[in-house]
Coordinates of C-alpha atoms in Angstrom, one line a residue:
X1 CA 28.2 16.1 17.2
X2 CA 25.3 14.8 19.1
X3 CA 22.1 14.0 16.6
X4 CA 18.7 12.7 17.4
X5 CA 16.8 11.0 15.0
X6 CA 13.3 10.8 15.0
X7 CA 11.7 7.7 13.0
X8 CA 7.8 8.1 12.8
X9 CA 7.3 4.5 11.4
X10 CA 7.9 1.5 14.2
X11 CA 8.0 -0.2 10.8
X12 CA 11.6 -1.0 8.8
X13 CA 11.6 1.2 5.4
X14 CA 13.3 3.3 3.3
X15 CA 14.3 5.7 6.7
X16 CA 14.8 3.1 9.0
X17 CA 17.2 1.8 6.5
X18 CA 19.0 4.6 5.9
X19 CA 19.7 6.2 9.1
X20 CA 20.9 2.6 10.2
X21 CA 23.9 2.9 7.6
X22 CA 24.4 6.3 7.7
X23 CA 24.7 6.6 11.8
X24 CA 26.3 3.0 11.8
X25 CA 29.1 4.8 10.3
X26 CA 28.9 7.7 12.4
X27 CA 29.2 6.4 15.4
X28 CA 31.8 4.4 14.4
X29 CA 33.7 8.5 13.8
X30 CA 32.7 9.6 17.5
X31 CA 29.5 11.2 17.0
X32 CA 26.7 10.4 19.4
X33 CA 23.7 9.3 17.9
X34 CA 20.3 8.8 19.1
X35 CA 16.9 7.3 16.9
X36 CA 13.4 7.8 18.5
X37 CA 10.9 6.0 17.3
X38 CA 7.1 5.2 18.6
X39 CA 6.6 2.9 21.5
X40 CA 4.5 0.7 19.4
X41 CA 5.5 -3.0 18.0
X42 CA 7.1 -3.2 15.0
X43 CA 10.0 -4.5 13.3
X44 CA 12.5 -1.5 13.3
X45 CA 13.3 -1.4 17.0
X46 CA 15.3 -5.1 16.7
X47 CA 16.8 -4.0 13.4
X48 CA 18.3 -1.1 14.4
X49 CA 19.3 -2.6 17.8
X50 CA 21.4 -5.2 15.7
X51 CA 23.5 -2.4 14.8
X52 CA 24.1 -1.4 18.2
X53 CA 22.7 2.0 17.6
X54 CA 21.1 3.8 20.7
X55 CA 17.6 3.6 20.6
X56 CA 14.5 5.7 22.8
X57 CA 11.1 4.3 22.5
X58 CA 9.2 7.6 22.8
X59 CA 5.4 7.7 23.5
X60 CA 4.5 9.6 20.4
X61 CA 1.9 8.5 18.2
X62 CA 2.3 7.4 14.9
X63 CA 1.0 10.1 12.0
X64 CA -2.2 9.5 10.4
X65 CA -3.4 10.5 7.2
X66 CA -6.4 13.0 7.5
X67 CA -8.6 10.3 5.6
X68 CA -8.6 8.2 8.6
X69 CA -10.8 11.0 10.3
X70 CA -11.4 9.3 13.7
X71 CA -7.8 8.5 14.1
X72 CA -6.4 11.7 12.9
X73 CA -8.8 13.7 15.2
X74 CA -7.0 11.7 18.2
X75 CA -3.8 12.3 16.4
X76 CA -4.3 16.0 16.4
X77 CA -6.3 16.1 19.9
X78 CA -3.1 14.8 21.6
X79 CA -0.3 16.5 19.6
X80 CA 0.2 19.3 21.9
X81 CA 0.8 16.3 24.9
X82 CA 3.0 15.2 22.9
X83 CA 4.5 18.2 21.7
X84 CA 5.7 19.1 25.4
X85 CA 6.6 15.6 26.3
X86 CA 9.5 15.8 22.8
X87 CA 10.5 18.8 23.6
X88 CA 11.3 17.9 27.4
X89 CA 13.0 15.0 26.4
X90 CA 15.2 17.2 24.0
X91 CA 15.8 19.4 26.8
X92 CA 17.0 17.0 29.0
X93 CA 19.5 15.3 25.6
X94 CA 20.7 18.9 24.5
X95 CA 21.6 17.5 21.3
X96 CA 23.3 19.3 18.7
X97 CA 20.9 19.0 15.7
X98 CA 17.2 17.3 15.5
X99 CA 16.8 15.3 12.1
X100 CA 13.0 14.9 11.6
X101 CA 11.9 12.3 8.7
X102 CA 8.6 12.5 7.0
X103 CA 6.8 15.8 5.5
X104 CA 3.8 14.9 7.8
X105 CA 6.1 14.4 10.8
X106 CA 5.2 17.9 12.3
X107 CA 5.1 17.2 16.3
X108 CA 9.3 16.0 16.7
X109 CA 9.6 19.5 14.6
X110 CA 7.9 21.8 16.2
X111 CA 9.2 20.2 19.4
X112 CA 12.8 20.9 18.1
X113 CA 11.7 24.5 17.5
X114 CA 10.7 24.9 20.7
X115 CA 13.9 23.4 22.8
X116 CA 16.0 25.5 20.4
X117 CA 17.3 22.8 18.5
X118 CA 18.6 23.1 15.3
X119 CA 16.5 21.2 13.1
X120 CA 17.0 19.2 9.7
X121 CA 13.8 18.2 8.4
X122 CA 13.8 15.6 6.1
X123 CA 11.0 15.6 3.0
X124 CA 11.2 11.9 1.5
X125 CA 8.0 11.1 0.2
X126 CA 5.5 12.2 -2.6
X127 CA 2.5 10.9 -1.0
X128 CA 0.4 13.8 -0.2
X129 CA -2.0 16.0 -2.9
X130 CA -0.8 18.9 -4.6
X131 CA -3.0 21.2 -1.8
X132 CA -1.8 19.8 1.1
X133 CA 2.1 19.3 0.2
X134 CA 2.5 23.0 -0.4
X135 CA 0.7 23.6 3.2
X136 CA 3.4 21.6 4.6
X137 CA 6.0 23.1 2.5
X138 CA 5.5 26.1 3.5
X139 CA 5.6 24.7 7.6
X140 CA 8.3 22.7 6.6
X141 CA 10.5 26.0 5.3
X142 CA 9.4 28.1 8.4
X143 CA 10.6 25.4 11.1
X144 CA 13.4 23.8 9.5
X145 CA 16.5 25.6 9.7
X146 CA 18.0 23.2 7.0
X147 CA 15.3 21.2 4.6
X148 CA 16.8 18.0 3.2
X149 CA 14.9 16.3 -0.3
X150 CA 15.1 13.0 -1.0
X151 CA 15.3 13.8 -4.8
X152 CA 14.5 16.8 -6.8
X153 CA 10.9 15.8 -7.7
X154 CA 10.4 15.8 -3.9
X155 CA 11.6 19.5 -3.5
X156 CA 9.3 20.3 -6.4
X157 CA 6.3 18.3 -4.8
X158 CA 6.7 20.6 -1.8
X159 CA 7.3 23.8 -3.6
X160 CA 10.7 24.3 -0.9
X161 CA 13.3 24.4 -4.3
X162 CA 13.3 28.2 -3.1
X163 CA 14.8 27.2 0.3
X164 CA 18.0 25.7 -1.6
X165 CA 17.2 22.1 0.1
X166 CA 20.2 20.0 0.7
X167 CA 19.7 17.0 -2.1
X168 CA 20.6 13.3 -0.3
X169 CA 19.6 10.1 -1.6
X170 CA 19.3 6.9 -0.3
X171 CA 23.1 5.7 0.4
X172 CA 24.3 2.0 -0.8
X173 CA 26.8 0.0 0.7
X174 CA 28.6 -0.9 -2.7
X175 CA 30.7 -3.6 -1.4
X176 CA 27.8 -5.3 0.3
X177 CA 25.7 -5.4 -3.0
X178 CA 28.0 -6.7 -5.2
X179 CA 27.1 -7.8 -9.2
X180 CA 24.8 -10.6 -9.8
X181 CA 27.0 -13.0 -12.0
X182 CA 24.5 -15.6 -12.7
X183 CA 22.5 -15.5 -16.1
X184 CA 18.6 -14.9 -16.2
X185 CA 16.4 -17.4 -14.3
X186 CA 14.4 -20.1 -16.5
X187 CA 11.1 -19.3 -16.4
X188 CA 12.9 -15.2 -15.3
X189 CA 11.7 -14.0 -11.6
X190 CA 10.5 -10.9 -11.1
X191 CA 10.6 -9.1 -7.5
X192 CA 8.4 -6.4 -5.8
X193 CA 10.2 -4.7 -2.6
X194 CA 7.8 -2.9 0.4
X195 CA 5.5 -3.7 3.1
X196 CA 2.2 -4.8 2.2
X197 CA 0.1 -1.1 2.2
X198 CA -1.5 0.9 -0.6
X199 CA 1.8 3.1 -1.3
X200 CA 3.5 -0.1 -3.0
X201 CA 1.1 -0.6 -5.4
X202 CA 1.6 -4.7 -5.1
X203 CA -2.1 -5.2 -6.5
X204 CA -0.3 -3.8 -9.6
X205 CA 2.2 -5.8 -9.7
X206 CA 0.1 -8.7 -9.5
X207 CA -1.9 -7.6 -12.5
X208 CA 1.7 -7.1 -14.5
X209 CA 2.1 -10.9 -13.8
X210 CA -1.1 -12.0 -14.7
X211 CA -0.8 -9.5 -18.0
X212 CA 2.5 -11.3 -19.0
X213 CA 1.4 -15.1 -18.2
X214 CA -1.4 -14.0 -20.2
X215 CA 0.5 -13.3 -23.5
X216 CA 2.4 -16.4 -23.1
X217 CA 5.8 -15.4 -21.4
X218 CA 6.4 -17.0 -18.5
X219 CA 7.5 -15.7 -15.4
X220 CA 7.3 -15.9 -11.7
X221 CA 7.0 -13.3 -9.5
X222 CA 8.0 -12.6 -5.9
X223 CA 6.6 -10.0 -3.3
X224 CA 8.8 -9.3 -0.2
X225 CA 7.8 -7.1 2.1
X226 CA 5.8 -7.4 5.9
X227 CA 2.6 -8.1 6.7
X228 CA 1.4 -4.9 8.5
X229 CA -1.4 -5.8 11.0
X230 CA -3.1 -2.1 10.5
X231 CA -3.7 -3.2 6.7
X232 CA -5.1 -6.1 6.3
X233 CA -8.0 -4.8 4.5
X234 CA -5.6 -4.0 2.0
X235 CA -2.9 -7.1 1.7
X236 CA -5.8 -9.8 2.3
X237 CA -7.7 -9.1 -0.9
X238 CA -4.9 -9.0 -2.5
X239 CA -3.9 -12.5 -1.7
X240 CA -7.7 -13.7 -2.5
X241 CA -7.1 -12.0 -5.8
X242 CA -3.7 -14.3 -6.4
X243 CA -5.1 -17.8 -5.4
X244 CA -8.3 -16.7 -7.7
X245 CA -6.6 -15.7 -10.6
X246 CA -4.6 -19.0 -10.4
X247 CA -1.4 -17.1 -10.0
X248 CA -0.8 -18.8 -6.4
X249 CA 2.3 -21.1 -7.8
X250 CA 3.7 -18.3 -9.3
X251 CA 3.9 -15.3 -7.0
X252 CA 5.7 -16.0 -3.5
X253 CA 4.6 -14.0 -1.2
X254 CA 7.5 -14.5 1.8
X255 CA 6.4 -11.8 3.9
X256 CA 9.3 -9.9 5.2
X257 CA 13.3 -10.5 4.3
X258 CA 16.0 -9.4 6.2
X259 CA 19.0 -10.2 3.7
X260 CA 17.9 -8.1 0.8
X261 CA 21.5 -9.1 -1.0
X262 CA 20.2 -13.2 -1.0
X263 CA 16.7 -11.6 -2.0
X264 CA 18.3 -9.4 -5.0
X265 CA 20.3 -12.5 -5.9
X266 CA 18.1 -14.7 -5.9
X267 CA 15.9 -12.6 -8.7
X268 CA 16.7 -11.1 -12.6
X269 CA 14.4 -7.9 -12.4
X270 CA 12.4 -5.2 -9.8
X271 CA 9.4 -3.9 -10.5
X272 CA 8.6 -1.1 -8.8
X273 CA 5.0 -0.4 -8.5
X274 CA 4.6 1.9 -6.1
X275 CA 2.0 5.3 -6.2
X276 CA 4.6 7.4 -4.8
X277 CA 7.6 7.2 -3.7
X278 CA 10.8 9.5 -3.2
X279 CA 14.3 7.7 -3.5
X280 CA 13.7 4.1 -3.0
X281 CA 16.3 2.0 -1.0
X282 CA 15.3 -1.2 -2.9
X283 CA 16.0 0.1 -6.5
X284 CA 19.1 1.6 -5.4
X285 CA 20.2 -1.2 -3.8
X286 CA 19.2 -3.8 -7.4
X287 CA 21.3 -1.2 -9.7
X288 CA 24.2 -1.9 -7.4
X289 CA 23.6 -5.7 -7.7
X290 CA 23.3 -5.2 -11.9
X291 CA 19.8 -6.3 -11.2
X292 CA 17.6 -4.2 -14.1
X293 CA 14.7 -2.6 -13.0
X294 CA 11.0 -1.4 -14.4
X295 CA 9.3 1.0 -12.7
X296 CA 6.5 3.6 -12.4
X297 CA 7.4 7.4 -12.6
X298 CA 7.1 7.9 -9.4
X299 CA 9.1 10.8 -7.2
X300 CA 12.9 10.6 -8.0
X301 CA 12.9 7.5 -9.9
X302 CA 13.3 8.5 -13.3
X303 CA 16.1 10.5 -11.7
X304 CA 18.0 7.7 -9.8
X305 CA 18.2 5.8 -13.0
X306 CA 19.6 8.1 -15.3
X307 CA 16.2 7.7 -17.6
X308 CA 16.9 10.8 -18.5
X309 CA 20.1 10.2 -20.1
X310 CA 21.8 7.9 -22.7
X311 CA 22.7 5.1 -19.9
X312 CA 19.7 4.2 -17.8
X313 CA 19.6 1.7 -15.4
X314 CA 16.3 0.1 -16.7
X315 CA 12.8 1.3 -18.1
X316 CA 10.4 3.8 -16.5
X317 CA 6.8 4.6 -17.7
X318 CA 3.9 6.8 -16.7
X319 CA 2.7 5.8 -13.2
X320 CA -0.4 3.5 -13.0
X321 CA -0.1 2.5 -16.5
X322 CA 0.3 -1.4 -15.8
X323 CA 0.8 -2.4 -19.7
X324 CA 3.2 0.1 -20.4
X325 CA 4.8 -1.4 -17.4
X326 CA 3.9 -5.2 -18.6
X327 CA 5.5 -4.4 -22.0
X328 CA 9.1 -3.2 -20.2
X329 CA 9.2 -6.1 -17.9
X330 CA 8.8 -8.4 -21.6
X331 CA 11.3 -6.3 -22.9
X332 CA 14.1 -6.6 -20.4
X333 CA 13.6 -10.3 -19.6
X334 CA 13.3 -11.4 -23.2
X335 CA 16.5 -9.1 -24.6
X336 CA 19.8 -10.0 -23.5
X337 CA 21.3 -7.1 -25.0
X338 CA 19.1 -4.7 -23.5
X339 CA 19.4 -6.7 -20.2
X340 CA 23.1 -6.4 -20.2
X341 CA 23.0 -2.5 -21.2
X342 CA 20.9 -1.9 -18.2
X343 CA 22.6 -4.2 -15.9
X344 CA 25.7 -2.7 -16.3
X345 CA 24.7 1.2 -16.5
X346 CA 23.0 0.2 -12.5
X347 CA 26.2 -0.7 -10.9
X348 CA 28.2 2.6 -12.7
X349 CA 25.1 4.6 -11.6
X350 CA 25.4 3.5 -7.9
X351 CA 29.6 3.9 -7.8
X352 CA 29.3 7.1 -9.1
X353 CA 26.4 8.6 -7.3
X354 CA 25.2 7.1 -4.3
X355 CA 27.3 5.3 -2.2
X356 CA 27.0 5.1 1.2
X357 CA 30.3 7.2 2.1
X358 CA 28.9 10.1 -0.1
X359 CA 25.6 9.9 1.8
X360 CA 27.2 10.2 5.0
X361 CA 28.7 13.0 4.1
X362 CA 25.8 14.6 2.8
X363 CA 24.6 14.3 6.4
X364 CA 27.3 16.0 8.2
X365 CA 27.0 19.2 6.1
X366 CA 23.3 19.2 6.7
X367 CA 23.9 19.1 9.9
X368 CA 26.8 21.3 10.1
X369 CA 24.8 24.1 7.7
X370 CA 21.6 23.9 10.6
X371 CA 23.9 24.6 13.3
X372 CA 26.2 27.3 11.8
X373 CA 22.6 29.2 11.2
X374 CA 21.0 28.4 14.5
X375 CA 24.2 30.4 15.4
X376 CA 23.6 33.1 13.5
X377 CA 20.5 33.9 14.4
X378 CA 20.4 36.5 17.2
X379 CA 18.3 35.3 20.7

């Protein structure tokens, strides 16, 4: 099976991280695999070079959120360039199945569509308005030949649940992330995951810090995660905001980590802050390192943890609510109990449900069901 990939972020994330395990493995099996990305700097090029997975560096721009107007009216102006230029370049590949990432990643799709490709189309994000996530929805369900969620909530953010969406979370490498053995931190650390940009929420977790310090618990904080140039006007405020509320000796900010295992040992609790999300690598990868978690409910969170259940993986409350969120953090660190309850139902969670063999899987009958009904379909 031949696959291209396409990657709209230059950035690593959650996609970059998955499709470097998933295809990793698959290539390893014989299948020839191919990630395009946008000929723009960025750190996902080198990481997914590491791997030794085949790389293009396409010159395809990088979506823009219509709020941006001035850069999303080039964006649009130029799509139909671009447009041509993918689906020559798919013409000339003739791969098997196109796996498209990103609800607003419309230009690799409609290329597909056009070279006759089957293509998977990949929704794993909640980051859009109600409005415009059913527009795309509905484009996303009249292109795709196979529509893949990244957790329920996604499909129902989309309105596609009609379209029977294949359901694949973010896959875990279970023997890599091994269980944390060592007993809570003294004062307990508290880690954020994610580039620095508004989706992370890590202003938020600064004010969880500052709410806890405040009541007299201590705790230190940490905030991995790269610097992205095209948001400084977000990150560098932030930072102001640290070294003026004092909070400078207590809140690391590292920049970006490569070794998230010596990151997830090295901390007693995530906090996930973000304002959307859709299944997050980094929490998946804490339960499977017994590492608790607190987060906002935020895409399929709540349903990665089992928060819906009698063995959750840690606490979730109502998204943007940063004392609710204050109050879990103070309840995990300062229970050992409840630490050891939720420490314990992670790892069981990740075994059972998303480990990086079932993920791969997961892939191949995507793929497998786009092609069978690209078949099908008279020309």
């Amino acid at each position: 099976m031949k696959v291209i990939c396409f990657l709209f972020d230059p950035n690593v994330g959650g996609p970059t991280i998955r499709a470097r395990a998933v295809y990793e493995r698959m290539l390893a099996a014989g299948d020839d695999i191919r990630i395009a990305i946008p000929d723009m700097d960025g750190t996902a090029a080198a990481y997914l070079t590491e791997r030794a997975i085949p790389l293009d560096r396409l010159p395809i721009a990088k979506p823009v959120l219509p709020r941006k107007i001035r850069a999303f009216s080039k964006f649009v102006f130029t799509a139909p360039i671009s447009i041509i230029k993918l689906r020559a370049y798919l013409r000339r590949e003739r791969p098997d199945v196109v796996h498209v990432n990103g609800a607003f990643d419309v230009i690799p799709a409609l290329a597909g569509r056009l070279a006759n490709v089957p293509v998977v189309w990949h929704l794993n994000d909640t980051v859009f308005g109600k409005g415009l996530s059913r527009i795309l929805g509905r484009l996303v369900k009249h292109v795709a030949d196979v529509i893949v969620i990244a957790a329920t909530r996604v499909g129902q953010h989309y309105d596609v649940m009609d379209a029977a969406p294949h359901v694949i979370f973010a896959p875990v490498d279970i023997d890599r992330f091994q269980p944390v053995t060592h007993p809570l931190h003294s004062p307990p650390k508290a880690t954020l995951i994610g580039n620095w940009n508004w989706i992370k929420g890590q202003g938020r977790f600064v004010d969880v810090i500052d709410i806890l310090r405040g009541r007299g618990i201590p705790i230190e904080g940490e905030v991995v995660g790269k610097f992205l140039d095209s948001q400084t006007d977000f990150w560098q405020p932030i930072l102001a905001d640290i070294k003026a509320r004092d909070l400078s000796d207590h809140i690391a900010t590292p920049g970006f980590k490569d070794d998230m295992v010596a990151v997830l040992k090295d901390t007693d609790l995530l906090v996930l802050t973000s304002h959307s999300e859709a299944s997050p690598i980094s929490l998946l990868e804490a339960m499977a390192m017994g590492v608790p978690c607190a987060c906002f409910d935020v895409g399929g969170v709540a349903e990665m943890m089992g928060t819906y259940g009698d063995d959750p993986a840690g606490i979730v409350v109502p998204e943007g609510d940063v004392h609710a969120l204050s109050d879990a953090v103070a309840q995990i660190i300062t229970n050992s109990a409840i630490y050891d309850r939720y420490r314990k139902a992670g790892r069981r969670r990740v075994v059972a449900h998303y480990s990086l063999d079932a993920c791969v899987q997961r892939h191949q009958l995507a793929y497998a069901a786009a092609i069978s009904k690209k078949e099908k379909i008279p020309t």
